[in-house]
Coordinates of C-alpha atoms in Angstrom, one line a residue:
X1 CA 22.0 26.7 20.7
X2 CA 24.3 24.1 19.4
X3 CA 23.3 21.8 16.5
X4 CA 22.9 18.8 18.9
X5 CA 21.9 20.3 22.2
X6 CA 18.9 22.2 23.4
X7 CA 19.8 24.4 26.4
X8 CA 17.0 24.7 28.9
X9 CA 19.2 26.5 31.3
X10 CA 22.6 28.2 30.9
X11 CA 25.5 26.2 32.0
X12 CA 28.0 28.0 34.2
X13 CA 31.3 29.0 32.8
X14 CA 32.8 26.4 35.1
X15 CA 31.4 23.6 33.0
X16 CA 28.9 22.3 35.6
X17 CA 28.7 18.9 34.0
X18 CA 32.3 18.3 33.0
X19 CA 34.1 15.4 34.4
X20 CA 37.0 15.3 32.0
X21 CA 39.6 15.1 34.8
X22 CA 38.3 11.8 36.2
X23 CA 40.9 9.4 37.3
X24 CA 41.2 5.6 37.7
X25 CA 40.3 2.7 35.5
X26 CA 36.5 3.2 36.0
X27 CA 36.5 6.8 34.8
X28 CA 34.5 7.8 37.9
X29 CA 35.3 10.1 40.8
X30 CA 35.8 8.5 44.2
X31 CA 32.5 9.9 45.4
X32 CA 30.7 8.1 42.6
X33 CA 32.3 4.8 43.8
X34 CA 31.6 5.3 47.5
X35 CA 29.8 2.7 49.6
X36 CA 26.7 4.8 49.4
X37 CA 26.6 5.0 45.6
X38 CA 25.5 2.7 42.7
X39 CA 25.8 5.2 39.9
X40 CA 24.7 3.1 36.9
X41 CA 22.5 0.1 36.1
X42 CA 25.4 -2.3 36.8
X43 CA 27.3 0.0 39.1
X44 CA 30.1 1.2 36.9
X45 CA 31.0 1.5 33.2
X46 CA 32.6 -2.0 33.2
X47 CA 29.3 -3.6 34.3
X48 CA 30.8 -5.4 37.3
X49 CA 27.5 -5.3 39.3
X50 CA 29.6 -5.1 42.5
X51 CA 30.0 -2.5 45.2
X52 CA 32.8 -4.0 47.3
X53 CA 32.9 -1.2 49.8
X54 CA 29.2 -1.3 50.6
X55 CA 28.3 -3.5 53.6
X56 CA 24.9 -4.5 52.1
X57 CA 21.9 -5.8 54.0
X58 CA 23.4 -9.2 54.9
X59 CA 21.6 -10.2 58.1
X60 CA 18.7 -7.7 57.5
X61 CA 16.9 -9.1 54.5
X62 CA 13.6 -7.4 55.2
X63 CA 11.7 -4.5 53.8
X64 CA 12.9 -1.2 55.2
X65 CA 10.4 0.9 53.2
X66 CA 8.6 0.9 49.9
X67 CA 7.1 3.6 47.6
X68 CA 4.4 2.9 45.0
X69 CA 4.4 4.7 41.7
X70 CA 1.3 6.5 42.9
X71 CA 3.4 8.1 45.6
X72 CA 5.8 9.4 42.9
X73 CA 3.3 10.4 40.2
X74 CA 3.3 14.0 39.3
X75 CA 0.1 13.6 37.2
X76 CA -1.9 11.8 39.9
X77 CA -5.2 12.5 38.1
X78 CA -4.4 10.1 35.3
X79 CA -5.7 6.6 35.7
X80 CA -3.1 4.3 34.1
X81 CA -3.5 0.6 33.2
X82 CA 0.2 0.0 34.0
X83 CA 2.7 2.1 35.9
X84 CA 6.4 1.6 35.4
X85 CA 9.6 2.4 37.3
X86 CA 13.1 2.3 36.0
X87 CA 15.9 0.5 37.8
X88 CA 17.1 2.5 40.7
X89 CA 20.5 4.2 40.9
X90 CA 22.1 5.7 44.0
X91 CA 24.4 8.7 44.6
X92 CA 25.7 9.6 48.1
X93 CA 22.8 7.8 49.7
X94 CA 20.0 9.3 47.6
X95 CA 18.0 7.1 45.3
X96 CA 17.0 8.2 41.8
X97 CA 14.3 6.5 39.8
X98 CA 12.2 7.4 36.7
X99 CA 8.5 6.7 36.4
X100 CA 6.2 6.6 33.4
X101 CA 2.8 5.2 32.7
X102 CA 1.1 3.1 30.0
X103 CA -2.5 3.5 29.0
X104 CA -4.0 0.8 26.8
X105 CA -5.9 1.9 23.8
X106 CA -8.9 0.0 22.5
X107 CA -6.9 -1.6 19.8
X108 CA -4.6 -3.2 22.4
X109 CA -1.6 -0.9 21.8
X110 CA 0.0 0.9 24.7
X111 CA 0.1 4.7 25.0
X112 CA 3.0 5.6 27.2
X113 CA 2.7 8.9 29.1
X114 CA 5.3 11.5 30.2
X115 CA 8.4 10.4 32.1
X116 CA 9.5 11.9 35.4
X117 CA 12.7 11.6 37.4
X118 CA 12.4 11.4 41.2
X119 CA 15.1 11.9 43.9
X120 CA 14.4 9.9 47.1
X121 CA 16.1 10.3 50.5
X122 CA 17.6 7.3 52.3
X123 CA 14.6 7.5 54.6
X124 CA 12.2 7.0 51.7
X125 CA 10.9 10.5 51.6
X126 CA 10.7 12.1 48.1
X127 CA 13.1 15.0 47.8
X128 CA 12.0 16.2 44.4
X129 CA 10.2 15.1 41.2
X130 CA 11.2 16.6 37.8
X131 CA 9.0 18.3 35.3
X132 CA 7.5 16.0 32.6
X133 CA 10.4 15.2 30.2
X134 CA 8.6 13.7 27.3
X135 CA 5.1 13.8 25.8
X136 CA 5.3 10.0 25.6
X137 CA 8.0 7.3 26.0
X138 CA 8.6 4.0 24.2
X139 CA 7.8 1.4 26.8
X140 CA 8.0 -2.1 25.3
X141 CA 11.6 -3.0 24.5
X142 CA 13.1 0.4 25.3
X143 CA 12.6 1.1 29.0
X144 CA 13.7 4.3 30.7
X145 CA 17.1 4.2 32.4
X146 CA 19.3 6.4 34.5
X147 CA 22.9 7.1 35.6
X148 CA 24.0 9.6 38.2
X149 CA 27.6 10.8 38.0
X150 CA 29.3 13.9 39.5
X151 CA 26.1 15.6 40.5
X152 CA 24.3 15.1 37.2
X153 CA 21.5 12.7 36.3
X154 CA 21.7 11.3 32.8
X155 CA 18.3 9.9 31.6
X156 CA 17.5 7.8 28.6
X157 CA 13.7 8.2 27.9
X158 CA 13.0 7.4 24.3
X159 CA 10.3 9.6 22.8
X160 CA 7.7 7.7 20.7
X161 CA 8.2 10.3 18.1
X162 CA 11.8 9.0 17.7
X163 CA 13.1 12.5 18.1
X164 CA 14.8 12.8 21.6
X165 CA 15.8 10.5 24.4
X166 CA 18.8 11.7 26.3
X167 CA 18.6 14.3 29.1
X168 CA 20.8 15.8 31.8
X169 CA 19.4 17.0 35.1
X170 CA 20.9 18.6 38.1
X171 CA 20.9 16.0 40.8
X172 CA 20.5 18.6 43.6
X173 CA 17.5 20.4 42.2
X174 CA 16.0 18.2 39.4
X175 CA 16.4 21.1 36.9
X176 CA 16.9 20.0 33.3
X177 CA 20.3 21.1 32.1
X178 CA 20.3 20.0 28.5
X179 CA 18.4 17.7 26.1
X180 CA 20.2 16.0 23.3
X181 CA 18.4 16.3 19.9
X182 CA 19.4 12.8 18.8
X183 CA 17.3 9.8 19.6
X184 CA 18.7 7.6 22.4
X185 CA 18.0 4.1 23.7
X186 CA 19.4 1.7 26.2
X187 CA 21.2 2.3 29.5
X188 CA 23.5 5.4 29.7
X189 CA 27.1 4.5 30.5
X190 CA 29.2 7.4 31.8
X191 CA 33.0 7.2 31.5
X192 CA 35.7 9.7 31.4
X193 CA 33.6 12.7 30.4
X194 CA 31.4 10.9 27.9
X195 CA 27.8 9.4 28.0
X196 CA 27.5 6.4 25.7
X197 CA 24.0 5.3 24.6
X198 CA 22.4 3.2 21.9
X199 CA 21.4 4.9 18.7
X200 CA 18.8 4.2 16.1
X201 CA 18.6 3.1 12.4
X202 CA 18.9 6.7 11.3
X203 CA 21.8 7.6 13.8
X204 CA 24.0 4.5 14.2
X205 CA 24.5 1.6 16.5
X206 CA 25.9 3.6 19.5
X207 CA 27.0 7.2 20.0
X208 CA 28.8 9.2 22.7
X209 CA 27.9 12.6 24.0
X210 CA 30.3 14.7 26.1
X211 CA 29.0 15.5 29.5
X212 CA 28.3 19.1 28.4
X213 CA 25.9 17.8 25.8
X214 CA 28.0 18.1 22.6
X215 CA 28.4 15.2 20.3
X216 CA 31.6 13.1 20.6
X217 CA 31.4 10.2 18.2
X218 CA 29.2 7.6 16.5
X219 CA 29.8 4.0 15.7
X220 CA 27.7 2.2 13.1
X221 CA 27.7 -1.6 12.5
X222 CA 25.7 -3.0 9.6
X223 CA 24.6 -6.5 8.5
X224 CA 25.0 -8.0 5.0
X225 CA 22.1 -6.0 3.6
X226 CA 23.4 -2.8 5.0
X227 CA 20.9 -2.5 7.8
X228 CA 22.1 -0.9 11.1
X229 CA 22.7 -3.5 13.8
X230 CA 21.5 -2.7 17.3
X231 CA 23.1 -3.9 20.6
X232 CA 21.7 -7.1 22.1
X233 CA 22.7 -5.9 25.6
X234 CA 24.3 -3.0 27.4
X235 CA 27.8 -1.9 26.4
X236 CA 30.8 -2.2 28.7
X237 CA 33.5 0.4 28.8
X238 CA 37.1 0.6 30.0
X239 CA 39.8 3.2 29.5
X240 CA 40.6 2.0 26.0
X241 CA 37.4 0.8 24.4
X242 CA 33.7 0.4 24.3
X243 CA 32.5 -3.2 23.9
X244 CA 29.2 -3.8 22.0
X245 CA 27.2 -7.0 22.0
X246 CA 25.6 -7.5 18.6
X247 CA 24.0 -10.4 16.8
X248 CA 27.3 -11.1 14.9
X249 CA 29.4 -11.1 18.1
X250 CA 31.4 -8.5 20.1
X251 CA 32.6 -5.3 18.6
X252 CA 35.3 -3.2 20.3
X253 CA 35.3 0.5 19.5
X254 CA 38.2 2.8 20.4
X255 CA 37.8 6.2 22.1
X256 CA 37.4 8.0 18.7
X257 CA 34.5 5.7 17.6
X258 CA 36.6 3.5 15.2
X259 CA 36.3 -0.3 15.4
X260 CA 39.4 -1.9 17.0
X261 CA 38.3 -5.5 16.5
X262 CA 35.3 -7.9 16.1
X263 CA 35.1 -11.4 17.4
X264 CA 32.2 -13.8 16.4
X265 CA 31.3 -15.6 19.6
X266 CA 27.9 -16.7 18.3
X267 CA 27.0 -20.3 17.8
X268 CA 24.1 -22.4 16.5
X269 CA 22.0 -24.1 19.1
X270 CA 22.3 -27.9 19.1
X271 CA 18.6 -28.7 18.9
X272 CA 17.1 -25.7 17.1
X273 CA 17.7 -23.3 14.3
X274 CA 18.3 -20.5 16.8
X275 CA 21.6 -18.7 16.8
X276 CA 22.9 -17.8 20.3
X277 CA 24.2 -14.2 20.4
X278 CA 25.9 -12.2 23.2
X279 CA 24.2 -10.3 25.9
X280 CA 25.7 -7.6 28.1
X281 CA 29.5 -8.0 28.5
X282 CA 31.6 -7.2 31.6
X283 CA 35.0 -5.4 31.2
X284 CA 37.7 -6.4 33.7
X285 CA 41.2 -7.7 33.1
X286 CA 39.5 -9.8 30.4
X287 CA 36.2 -9.1 28.6
X288 CA 33.5 -11.5 29.7
X289 CA 30.7 -12.1 27.2
X290 CA 27.6 -14.2 28.0
X291 CA 26.3 -15.9 24.9
X292 CA 22.9 -17.5 24.7
X293 CA 19.3 -16.8 25.6
X294 CA 17.7 -18.8 28.5
X295 CA 15.2 -21.4 27.4
X296 CA 15.8 -20.6 23.7
X297 CA 19.5 -21.7 23.2
X298 CA 22.3 -23.2 25.2
X299 CA 24.4 -20.7 27.1
X300 CA 28.1 -20.1 27.4
X301 CA 30.4 -17.6 29.0
X302 CA 33.4 -16.4 26.9
X303 CA 36.5 -14.6 28.2
X304 CA 38.2 -12.5 25.5
X305 CA 41.4 -10.6 25.4
X306 CA 40.3 -6.9 25.4
X307 CA 43.3 -5.9 23.2
X308 CA 42.5 -8.1 20.2
X309 CA 39.3 -10.1 21.0
X310 CA 41.0 -13.5 21.0
X311 CA 39.2 -16.1 23.1
X312 CA 41.1 -16.9 26.3
X313 CA 38.6 -19.4 27.7
X314 CA 34.9 -20.4 27.6
X315 CA 32.7 -22.0 30.2
X316 CA 29.6 -24.2 30.0
X317 CA 28.5 -26.5 32.9
X318 CA 29.2 -30.2 32.6
X319 CA 26.0 -32.1 31.8
X320 CA 25.2 -35.5 30.2
X321 CA 24.8 -34.6 26.6
X322 CA 23.6 -38.1 25.6
X323 CA 20.9 -38.0 28.3
X324 CA 19.6 -34.7 26.9
X325 CA 19.7 -35.9 23.3
X326 CA 17.8 -39.1 24.2
X327 CA 15.2 -37.1 26.1
X328 CA 14.6 -34.8 23.2
X329 CA 14.5 -37.7 20.7
X330 CA 11.6 -39.2 22.8
X331 CA 9.4 -36.2 22.1
X332 CA 6.5 -37.2 19.7
X333 CA 6.6 -35.4 16.4
X334 CA 3.2 -33.7 17.0
X335 CA 4.4 -32.3 20.4
X336 CA 6.0 -28.8 20.6
X337 CA 8.5 -28.0 23.3
X338 CA 11.1 -25.5 24.2
X339 CA 13.9 -28.1 24.4
X340 CA 16.2 -28.6 27.3
X341 CA 18.5 -25.6 26.9
X342 CA 21.4 -25.7 29.3
X343 CA 24.3 -23.5 30.2
X344 CA 25.0 -20.2 31.9
X345 CA 23.0 -17.0 31.1
X346 CA 23.0 -13.3 31.7
X347 CA 25.9 -11.0 32.6
X348 CA 28.0 -12.2 35.5
X349 CA 28.9 -10.1 38.5
X350 CA 32.7 -9.6 38.9
X351 CA 34.3 -9.0 42.3
X352 CA 37.8 -9.8 43.7
X353 CA 38.8 -12.0 40.8
X354 CA 35.7 -14.1 40.8
X355 CA 32.7 -14.2 38.4
X356 CA 29.2 -15.1 39.7
X357 CA 26.8 -16.3 37.0
X358 CA 23.5 -18.2 36.9
X359 CA 23.0 -21.4 34.9
X360 CA 20.8 -24.5 34.2
X361 CA 21.8 -28.2 34.3
X362 CA 19.8 -31.4 34.0
X363 CA 18.1 -32.6 37.2
X364 CA 19.0 -35.9 38.9
X365 CA 15.4 -37.0 38.7
X366 CA 14.0 -38.9 35.7
X367 CA 13.0 -36.8 32.7
X368 CA 10.0 -39.0 31.9
X369 CA 7.5 -37.2 29.5
X370 CA 9.1 -33.8 30.3
X371 CA 7.5 -32.1 27.4
X372 CA 4.0 -32.5 28.8
X373 CA 4.5 -30.1 31.8
X374 CA 6.3 -26.9 32.6
X375 CA 9.8 -27.5 31.3
X376 CA 11.2 -25.5 34.2
X377 CA 10.4 -28.5 36.4
X378 CA 13.1 -30.3 34.5
X379 CA 15.9 -27.8 35.0
X380 CA 18.4 -27.7 37.9
X381 CA 19.2 -24.1 38.5
X382 CA 22.6 -23.2 40.0
X383 CA 24.8 -20.2 40.8
X384 CA 28.4 -20.7 39.8
X385 CA 31.5 -18.9 41.0
X386 CA 34.3 -19.0 38.4
X387 CA 37.9 -17.8 38.4
X388 CA 38.0 -14.7 36.3
X389 CA 41.5 -15.6 35.2
X390 CA 40.9 -19.1 33.8
X391 CA 37.2 -20.0 34.1
X392 CA 37.7 -22.8 36.6
X393 CA 34.8 -23.5 39.0
X394 CA 35.4 -22.3 42.5
X395 CA 32.0 -23.4 43.8
X396 CA 28.5 -24.1 42.6
X397 CA 25.3 -23.7 44.7
X398 CA 22.0 -25.4 43.8
X399 CA 19.1 -23.1 43.9
X400 CA 15.7 -24.2 45.1
X401 CA 13.7 -22.4 42.5
X402 CA 13.9 -21.1 38.9
X403 CA 15.6 -17.9 37.9
X404 CA 13.5 -14.7 38.0
X405 CA 15.5 -13.1 35.2
X406 CA 17.8 -10.7 36.9
X407 CA 21.5 -10.9 37.4
X408 CA 23.4 -11.4 40.7
X409 CA 25.0 -8.4 42.5
X410 CA 27.8 -8.4 45.0
X411 CA 28.7 -6.3 48.0
X412 CA 31.3 -6.9 50.7
X413 CA 31.7 -10.6 50.2
X414 CA 28.0 -11.4 49.7
X415 CA 26.2 -12.3 46.5
X416 CA 22.5 -11.3 46.3
X417 CA 20.4 -13.3 43.9
X418 CA 16.6 -13.7 43.6
X419 CA 15.0 -17.1 42.7
X420 CA 11.5 -18.2 42.3
X421 CA 8.6 -17.8 39.9
X422 CA 5.2 -16.4 40.9
X423 CA 6.5 -16.6 44.4
X424 CA 10.1 -15.5 44.8
X425 CA 12.7 -15.0 47.4
X426 CA 16.0 -13.3 47.8
X427 CA 19.1 -15.2 48.7
X428 CA 22.3 -13.8 50.4
X429 CA 25.1 -16.2 49.5
X430 CA 28.6 -16.1 50.9
X431 CA 30.9 -15.1 48.0
X432 CA 33.8 -17.2 49.3
X433 CA 32.1 -20.5 49.9
X434 CA 28.7 -20.4 48.1
X435 CA 26.9 -21.1 51.4
X436 CA 23.4 -19.5 51.7
X437 CA 23.6 -17.0 54.6
X438 CA 20.1 -15.6 54.6
X439 CA 16.8 -15.7 52.7
X440 CA 14.0 -13.2 52.3
X441 CA 10.5 -14.6 51.3
X442 CA 8.0 -12.4 49.5
X443 CA 10.4 -10.9 47.1
X444 CA 8.8 -9.5 43.9
X445 CA 9.0 -12.0 41.0
X446 CA 9.3 -9.4 38.2
X447 CA 11.9 -6.8 38.9
X448 CA 14.4 -4.4 37.3
X449 CA 18.1 -4.5 38.0
X450 CA 19.2 -4.2 41.6
X451 CA 21.4 -1.6 43.3
X452 CA 23.4 -2.1 46.5
X453 CA 24.5 1.0 48.4
X454 CA 25.3 1.3 52.1
X455 CA 23.4 -1.3 54.1
X456 CA 20.5 -1.4 51.6
X457 CA 19.5 -3.2 48.5
X458 CA 17.1 -1.2 46.2
X459 CA 14.9 -2.8 43.5
X460 CA 12.0 -1.7 41.4
X461 CA 9.1 -4.0 40.8
X462 CA 7.8 -4.0 37.2
X463 CA 4.4 -3.2 38.7
X464 CA 5.7 0.1 40.0
X465 CA 6.9 -0.3 43.6
X466 CA 10.3 0.7 44.7
X467 CA 11.6 -1.4 47.6
X468 CA 14.4 -0.7 50.0
X469 CA 15.7 -3.9 51.7
X470 CA 17.9 -3.8 54.8
X471 CA 17.9 -2.3 58.3
X472 CA 15.3 0.4 59.1

């Protein structure tokens, strides 16, 4: 047994997990990028959230089938207060999802139970469910996540004992191939024979494991007091570097784990003492870094040169700054409010030279005593299409409801984006013009990331249902 890997089964001499000969800028095999696959949380290691070869549901925005977590549970005798499903990933038409359950203790804390991986056929039938992978998992800020590349499922399921968290399973059988003995968090990003995950205070900021389970490299960033910094979003990867969003900006790390550059794109919010920090970046010809937290700070999108981190351009929607300032100055001193935070938020989707990103502007209506009601009533949500080269606006589409906190995805010239609050709906928007092509009512309001493969869109509700949207 190696120092870092526990072998539950012997790997064949042919290196069953190896993908070191991968070609292309994505570091994936052609089969992993087929129209029937969505191998990682944001499709590929660059985080583009686009599957250009998949037709998508387009005119068929209706439920094809659904599975509840009760259908997937391997420990059906356990009554759980809350059931959880990971974001789905797709490989060659099969859907992979992980489930785990949270049982509330009397003191109000959550006891998360064992995690299972499930393979589901395109028809919605369960192909297999894995053995229980952990005695418990960390639920709150460290959800379970998956990637499926070259016939192997890579699972991040952080154990509450802070001992393990990264697993490899055979995608055909569900058999556990290896378990890494270092703690892992975040979403696994697979690129050119390496699996990159978030580490811990004891391990480092991020580390990479070869696809045979051996350790490759670790990168550690620290603050002024020497404390290990943790990513504020999912890393993006290209052929040269891994790009980390941290509270002090973007760090670029080379293939050996050494820092190549650091760019501070953070800024202080105009009307609070909150510092806006980056979320999940997107790696294309430029590196696109969203900076800001919705309803907490203003939001901007920065485009950086991936070679040296220099800022090529930044974007924030035009709005009447004086009108906002006057509205905030009218708030009585004894009234609390979240402010009118404006800008663009969340990782953009990138397809065919265009970025698609969500944002808030001020409404045309009077602001009146805006602080006395739900502040979302005084936001004008929009979806923007920007030139990836220079940040110019190609189109902007007003949305008839607030954002439900998931990012847009793109397939075959169509942008899919959910809006709403307690009641939500899914919009299909023409990527070229911004025109709304179709709408699905009854969409879940709290969801994971979305996958588009073939003619279907797959999404997990936070409550534990897996939905397939598209033709039956």
